[in-house]
CSV table of C-alpha atoms in Angstrom, one decimal:
chain,number,residue,atom,x,y,z
A,11,UNK,CA,19.1,-77.3,-16.4
A,12,UNK,CA,17.2,-74.5,-16.8
A,13,UNK,CA,15.0,-73.4,-13.1
A,14,UNK,CA,12.1,-74.5,-13.0
A,15,UNK,CA,9.5,-71.4,-13.4
A,16,UNK,CA,7.4,-72.0,-10.6
A,17,UNK,CA,9.4,-71.2,-8.2
A,18,UNK,CA,9.8,-67.4,-10.4
A,19,UNK,CA,6.8,-65.2,-8.4
A,20,UNK,CA,8.7,-66.3,-4.8
A,21,UNK,CA,12.5,-65.0,-5.9
A,22,UNK,CA,11.2,-61.5,-5.0
A,23,UNK,CA,8.9,-59.1,-4.8
A,24,UNK,CA,6.9,-57.4,-8.1
A,25,UNK,CA,8.3,-53.7,-8.9
A,26,UNK,CA,11.6,-52.4,-10.1
A,27,UNK,CA,14.4,-52.3,-7.6
A,28,UNK,CA,17.3,-49.5,-6.7
A,29,UNK,CA,20.7,-51.0,-7.0
A,30,UNK,CA,23.5,-49.2,-4.9
A,31,UNK,CA,26.6,-50.6,-5.1
A,32,UNK,CA,28.4,-51.4,-1.8
A,33,UNK,CA,31.3,-49.5,-3.7
A,34,UNK,CA,29.5,-46.5,-3.2
A,35,UNK,CA,27.7,-46.9,1.0
A,36,UNK,CA,31.5,-47.8,1.8
A,37,UNK,CA,32.6,-44.7,0.0
A,38,UNK,CA,34.3,-41.8,2.3
A,39,UNK,CA,31.6,-39.6,0.2
A,40,UNK,CA,28.7,-41.9,1.5
A,41,UNK,CA,29.6,-42.4,4.7
A,42,UNK,CA,30.0,-38.0,5.3
A,43,UNK,CA,26.6,-37.6,4.1
A,44,UNK,CA,23.4,-36.4,6.7
A,45,UNK,CA,20.9,-39.0,7.4
A,46,UNK,CA,18.3,-36.6,5.4
A,47,UNK,CA,20.8,-36.8,2.7
A,48,UNK,CA,21.3,-40.4,2.3
A,49,UNK,CA,17.1,-40.7,2.2
A,50,UNK,CA,17.1,-38.6,-0.7
A,51,UNK,CA,19.9,-39.5,-2.8
A,52,UNK,CA,17.7,-43.4,-2.7
A,53,UNK,CA,14.2,-41.3,-3.8
A,54,UNK,CA,16.5,-39.7,-6.5
A,55,UNK,CA,18.3,-43.4,-7.3
A,56,UNK,CA,14.3,-45.0,-7.5
A,57,UNK,CA,14.4,-42.8,-10.9
A,58,UNK,CA,16.7,-44.1,-12.8
A,59,UNK,CA,15.2,-47.1,-15.5
A,60,UNK,CA,18.3,-48.0,-17.1
A,61,UNK,CA,18.6,-45.3,-19.9
A,62,UNK,CA,17.6,-41.9,-17.8
A,63,UNK,CA,20.5,-41.5,-15.7
A,64,UNK,CA,21.3,-37.6,-16.3
A,65,UNK,CA,17.6,-37.1,-16.6
A,66,UNK,CA,16.9,-37.5,-13.1
A,67,UNK,CA,14.7,-34.6,-11.0
A,68,UNK,CA,14.8,-33.4,-7.6
A,69,UNK,CA,12.2,-30.7,-7.6
A,70,UNK,CA,9.8,-29.7,-5.4
A,71,UNK,CA,6.6,-31.0,-7.1
A,72,UNK,CA,8.5,-34.2,-8.2
A,73,UNK,CA,9.7,-35.5,-4.8
A,74,UNK,CA,6.5,-34.0,-3.4
A,75,UNK,CA,4.8,-37.2,-3.6
A,76,UNK,CA,7.9,-38.8,-1.7
A,77,UNK,CA,7.2,-37.4,1.3
A,78,UNK,CA,9.8,-34.9,0.4
A,79,UNK,CA,7.1,-31.5,1.3
A,80,UNK,CA,10.2,-28.4,2.0
A,81,UNK,CA,12.0,-26.8,-0.1
A,82,UNK,CA,14.6,-26.0,2.3
A,83,UNK,CA,15.3,-29.6,2.7
A,84,UNK,CA,15.8,-30.2,-1.0
A,85,UNK,CA,17.8,-27.8,-1.5
A,86,UNK,CA,20.2,-28.4,1.4
A,87,UNK,CA,20.2,-32.2,1.0
A,88,UNK,CA,21.0,-31.4,-3.0
A,89,UNK,CA,23.9,-29.6,-2.7
A,90,UNK,CA,24.9,-32.1,0.2
A,91,UNK,CA,24.8,-34.4,-2.6
A,92,UNK,CA,26.7,-32.6,-5.5
A,93,UNK,CA,29.1,-31.3,-2.6
A,94,UNK,CA,30.1,-35.1,-2.3
A,95,UNK,CA,30.2,-35.9,-5.8
A,96,UNK,CA,27.6,-38.1,-5.7
A,97,UNK,CA,24.9,-35.9,-8.1
A,98,UNK,CA,26.3,-34.7,-11.2
A,99,UNK,CA,23.8,-31.8,-12.1
A,100,UNK,CA,23.7,-31.9,-16.1
A,101,UNK,CA,20.7,-29.1,-16.8
A,102,UNK,CA,20.4,-25.9,-14.7
A,103,UNK,CA,16.8,-25.3,-14.0
A,104,UNK,CA,15.3,-22.2,-14.3
A,105,UNK,CA,11.5,-20.2,-13.4
A,106,UNK,CA,8.7,-20.4,-14.6
A,107,UNK,CA,9.0,-24.2,-15.2
A,108,UNK,CA,12.3,-26.0,-15.7
A,109,UNK,CA,13.8,-28.7,-13.2
A,110,UNK,CA,16.6,-28.8,-13.0
A,111,UNK,CA,18.1,-32.8,-14.1
A,112,UNK,CA,20.9,-34.9,-12.1
A,113,UNK,CA,23.0,-37.7,-12.6
A,114,UNK,CA,24.0,-40.4,-10.4
A,115,UNK,CA,27.6,-41.2,-10.8
A,116,UNK,CA,28.1,-44.5,-9.8
A,117,UNK,CA,26.6,-45.4,-13.3
A,118,UNK,CA,27.5,-44.0,-17.1
A,119,UNK,CA,25.7,-40.9,-18.2
A,120,UNK,CA,23.4,-41.4,-20.5
A,121,UNK,CA,23.6,-39.3,-23.5
A,122,UNK,CA,19.9,-37.3,-23.6
A,123,UNK,CA,19.1,-34.4,-26.0
A,124,UNK,CA,18.7,-30.8,-23.5
A,125,UNK,CA,22.1,-30.9,-21.2
A,126,UNK,CA,23.8,-28.2,-21.0
A,127,UNK,CA,26.6,-27.0,-22.9
A,128,UNK,CA,29.4,-28.7,-21.0
A,129,UNK,CA,27.5,-30.9,-18.6
A,130,UNK,CA,28.1,-33.9,-20.5
A,131,UNK,CA,31.9,-33.3,-21.2
A,132,UNK,CA,32.7,-32.6,-16.8
A,133,UNK,CA,30.6,-35.8,-16.2
A,134,UNK,CA,32.6,-38.2,-14.7
A,135,UNK,CA,31.3,-41.9,-13.5
A,136,UNK,CA,33.1,-42.5,-9.9
A,137,UNK,CA,33.8,-39.2,-9.2
A,138,UNK,CA,32.4,-40.0,-5.7
A,139,UNK,CA,35.3,-42.5,-4.9
A,140,UNK,CA,37.5,-39.1,-5.4
A,141,UNK,CA,35.6,-36.3,-3.3
A,142,UNK,CA,36.9,-34.8,-0.2
A,143,UNK,CA,35.2,-36.1,2.6
A,144,UNK,CA,32.8,-33.3,3.9
A,145,UNK,CA,33.1,-31.6,7.6
A,146,UNK,CA,31.2,-33.8,10.0
A,147,UNK,CA,28.1,-31.4,10.9
A,148,UNK,CA,28.4,-31.5,14.3
A,149,UNK,CA,31.6,-31.6,17.4
A,150,UNK,CA,32.7,-34.9,18.0
A,151,UNK,CA,32.0,-35.4,22.2
A,152,UNK,CA,35.8,-35.2,22.2
A,153,UNK,CA,36.1,-31.7,20.5
A,154,UNK,CA,33.4,-30.9,23.2
A,155,UNK,CA,35.6,-31.6,26.1
A,156,UNK,CA,38.6,-30.1,24.4
A,157,UNK,CA,37.0,-26.7,24.3
A,158,UNK,CA,35.6,-26.9,27.8
A,159,UNK,CA,38.6,-27.8,29.5
A,160,UNK,CA,40.5,-25.3,27.4
A,161,UNK,CA,40.8,-22.1,29.6
A,162,UNK,CA,38.8,-19.0,28.6
A,163,UNK,CA,40.8,-15.9,27.0
A,164,UNK,CA,41.4,-13.1,29.3
């Protein structure tokens, strides 16, 4: 028996959603990200519409309405996500008006016109699983105590 149509609108709010699998969130690559990079990944993944993986934009013009107004923060987060292999660059941006394109690696790459030569061939779905964990940006408390306890070199 089919579900009653009267409950259709009560299951969730209208509009799209962001599907990030638990395998991604539980991975060492994701856990090693900074808080800013995690939030940035959600805003980048929000652009996915079902057939545009590989044409996701991280430019300031595109991300400013979402609250990302610092070029420095955009660059840091993008580099961190590429290093963690959660994003793969498919088009290199250049001046004056060409934004870089990216793909999330937990989904298959959609073959779109305009990819740079070799970008589609170098894409590996699930690359984040094989990425080396990123080093922690700050030393742990135990490392700080060990540094203080060590005798100073004369």
